[in-house]
């Protein structure tokens, strides 16, 4: 289990393959809120997306590494209400 207190604001979120997935805005409950600038394309500009804490494999300083590759991890992004983005 990851100690969520080690997840810092503005840390880079990367997939298991090292691909950039987003940037931490902050931790909110059992989810990581991504910065708005990482929620682009497909009509999703201007609001935050979320990633479940359970996808975090490890925290490496200013990087949060997920257990899924980047292209898969983005498919797990959620809206504020918990509905899938994609």
Rosetta silent file (secondary structure, phi, psi, omega in degrees, C-alpha in Angstrom):
SEQUENCE: XXXXXXXXXXXXXXXXXXXXXXXXXXXXXXXXXXXXXXXXXXXXXXXXXXXXXXXXXXXXXXXXXXXXXXXXXXXXXXXXXXXXXX
SCORE:     score description
SCORE:     0.000 S_00000001
   1 L     0.000  135.547 -178.986    0.000    0.000    0.000 S_00000001
   2 L   -80.988  137.922  172.708    1.286    3.431   -0.954 S_00000001
   3 L   -81.407  104.534 -174.517    1.678    6.127    1.701 S_00000001
   4 H   -61.807  -20.567  178.911   -0.363    8.878    0.025 S_00000001
   5 H   -67.698  -14.506  178.117    1.465   11.544    2.033 S_00000001
   6 H   -84.685   -8.188  178.115    4.504   10.871   -0.194 S_00000001
   7 L   -85.814  114.794 -173.923    2.576   12.042   -3.283 S_00000001
   8 L  -100.940  150.481  173.866    3.503   15.699   -3.725 S_00000001
   9 L   -57.208  140.677  177.289    1.779   18.501   -5.632 S_00000001
  10 L    70.504   10.728  173.530    3.168   18.977   -9.137 S_00000001
  11 L   -69.993  145.061  177.280    4.824   15.535   -9.166 S_00000001
  12 E   -77.746  136.388  174.930    4.898   13.962  -12.613 S_00000001
  13 E  -102.868  124.787 -179.582    2.672   10.912  -13.062 S_00000001
  14 E  -125.331  152.554  175.294    4.164    8.310  -15.388 S_00000001
  15 L   -75.220  174.430  178.063    3.009    4.938  -16.597 S_00000001
  16 L   -59.708  -25.007 -179.925    4.915    1.733  -15.875 S_00000001
  17 L   -89.443    3.042  178.401    6.600    2.308  -19.248 S_00000001
  18 L    87.095    1.202 -178.965    7.821    5.799  -18.244 S_00000001
  19 L   -78.725  134.606  179.227    5.333    7.665  -20.465 S_00000001
  20 E   -61.081  129.412  177.921    3.955   10.950  -19.057 S_00000001
  21 E  -111.340  -34.716 -178.083    0.324   10.565  -17.945 S_00000001
  22 E   176.236 -171.282  178.672   -0.221   13.777  -16.012 S_00000001
  23 E  -131.067  136.053 -178.951    0.814   16.061  -13.177 S_00000001
  24 E   -68.335  125.648  167.326   -0.484   15.892   -9.611 S_00000001
  25 E   -85.120  -55.913  171.487   -2.693   18.805   -8.587 S_00000001
  26 E  -171.816  170.446  176.191   -3.323   17.151   -5.203 S_00000001
  27 E   -89.504  133.548 -178.646   -4.623   13.996   -3.551 S_00000001
  28 E  -131.479   99.053 -177.648   -8.366   14.004   -2.955 S_00000001
  29 L    67.741 -122.380 -179.710   -9.622   11.019   -0.955 S_00000001
  30 L  -102.309   23.136  179.999   -8.666    7.836   -2.782 S_00000001
  31 E  -135.075  155.361  172.788   -7.865    9.621   -6.057 S_00000001
  32 E   -99.936  125.666  176.233   -5.169   11.861   -7.497 S_00000001
  33 E   -86.519  124.417  178.932   -6.518   15.049   -9.046 S_00000001
  34 E   -84.994  153.242  175.581   -4.576   15.911  -12.214 S_00000001
  35 L   -64.841  152.985 -179.297   -3.752   19.479  -13.190 S_00000001
  36 H   -59.896  -34.941 -176.349   -6.115   21.019  -15.740 S_00000001
  37 H   -65.259  -17.210  177.353   -3.362   21.338  -18.330 S_00000001
  38 H   -92.121    2.267  179.764   -3.174   17.518  -18.488 S_00000001
  39 L  -110.371   68.320 -175.515   -6.889   17.232  -19.279 S_00000001
  40 L  -118.655  159.437  177.107   -6.806   18.259  -22.935 S_00000001
  41 L    86.363  151.372  175.508   -8.351   17.015  -26.131 S_00000001
  42 L    62.485   27.612  178.752  -11.746   15.551  -26.861 S_00000001
  43 L    77.462   18.625 -176.990  -13.635   18.439  -25.276 S_00000001
  44 L  -104.862   15.189 -179.533  -12.052   17.909  -21.870 S_00000001
  45 L   -70.182  150.224  169.895  -10.240   21.237  -21.562 S_00000001
  46 L    85.847    5.375  174.598  -10.718   23.436  -18.522 S_00000001
  47 L  -146.476  166.171 -174.255  -11.461   20.871  -15.847 S_00000001
  48 L   -86.967  150.163  168.812   -9.653   18.250  -13.805 S_00000001
  49 L  -114.065  166.463 -174.794   -9.434   14.504  -14.318 S_00000001
  50 E  -132.113  150.209  174.787   -8.657   11.947  -11.629 S_00000001
  51 E  -126.125  135.080  179.389   -6.630    8.732  -11.299 S_00000001
  52 E   -67.006  137.678  176.887   -7.346    6.152   -8.575 S_00000001
  53 H   -56.207  -33.054 -177.151   -4.656    5.796   -5.904 S_00000001
  54 H   -62.094  -15.485  176.767   -4.877    2.020   -6.385 S_00000001
  55 H   -82.727  -10.404 -178.104   -3.107    2.447   -9.754 S_00000001
  56 E   -76.173  124.110  177.134    0.017    3.833   -8.051 S_00000001
  57 E   -89.043  -42.704  179.271    2.865    1.299   -7.997 S_00000001
  58 E  -163.922  160.243  174.889    5.437    3.530   -6.298 S_00000001
  59 E  -112.403  124.002 -177.140    6.474    7.086   -5.575 S_00000001
  60 E  -118.223   80.912 -178.610   10.000    7.960   -6.724 S_00000001
  61 L    66.162 -113.211 -179.706   10.772   11.437   -5.396 S_00000001
  62 L   -95.987   22.192  177.475    8.944   13.847   -7.706 S_00000001
  63 E  -129.618  138.118  174.960    7.501   11.047   -9.846 S_00000001
  64 E  -110.654  114.434 -179.031    4.476    8.863   -9.282 S_00000001
  65 E   -96.915  129.215  179.390    4.806    5.602  -11.214 S_00000001
  66 E   -90.273  163.416  179.673    1.606    3.752  -12.074 S_00000001
  67 L   -82.406  -12.045  179.722    1.201   -0.012  -12.367 S_00000001
  68 L  -110.138  151.238  173.822   -0.201    0.326  -15.913 S_00000001
  69 L   -61.344  156.091 -175.653    1.521    1.588  -19.060 S_00000001
  70 H   -53.650  -44.993 -177.376    0.717    5.185  -19.973 S_00000001
  71 H   -67.080  -27.750  177.252   -1.659    4.386  -22.840 S_00000001
  72 H   -82.619  -41.053 -177.232   -3.669    2.069  -20.597 S_00000001
  73 H   -58.482  -39.869 -178.838   -3.560    4.325  -17.521 S_00000001
  74 H   -65.080  -23.934  177.998   -5.265    7.224  -19.322 S_00000001
  75 H   -71.980  -13.608  177.822   -8.218    4.940  -20.059 S_00000001
  76 H   -94.961   -0.436  179.544   -8.781    4.759  -16.275 S_00000001
  77 L   -62.217  146.156 -179.107   -9.047    8.544  -15.858 S_00000001
  78 E  -123.559  157.532  170.320  -12.266    9.727  -14.242 S_00000001
  79 L   -80.795  173.963 -179.861  -14.316   12.898  -14.131 S_00000001
  80 L   -58.943  -32.361 -178.677  -14.988   14.591  -10.766 S_00000001
  81 L   -83.259    2.494  178.218  -18.234   12.605  -10.428 S_00000001
  82 L    91.796   -5.429  178.632  -16.374    9.290  -10.847 S_00000001
  83 L   -76.438  147.744  178.874  -17.565    8.614  -14.393 S_00000001
  84 E   -62.402  145.764  177.120  -14.940    7.469  -16.918 S_00000001
  85 L   -73.265  -42.747 -173.464  -13.440   10.157  -19.149 S_00000001
  86 L  -100.129    0.000    0.000  -13.195    7.876  -22.175 S_00000001
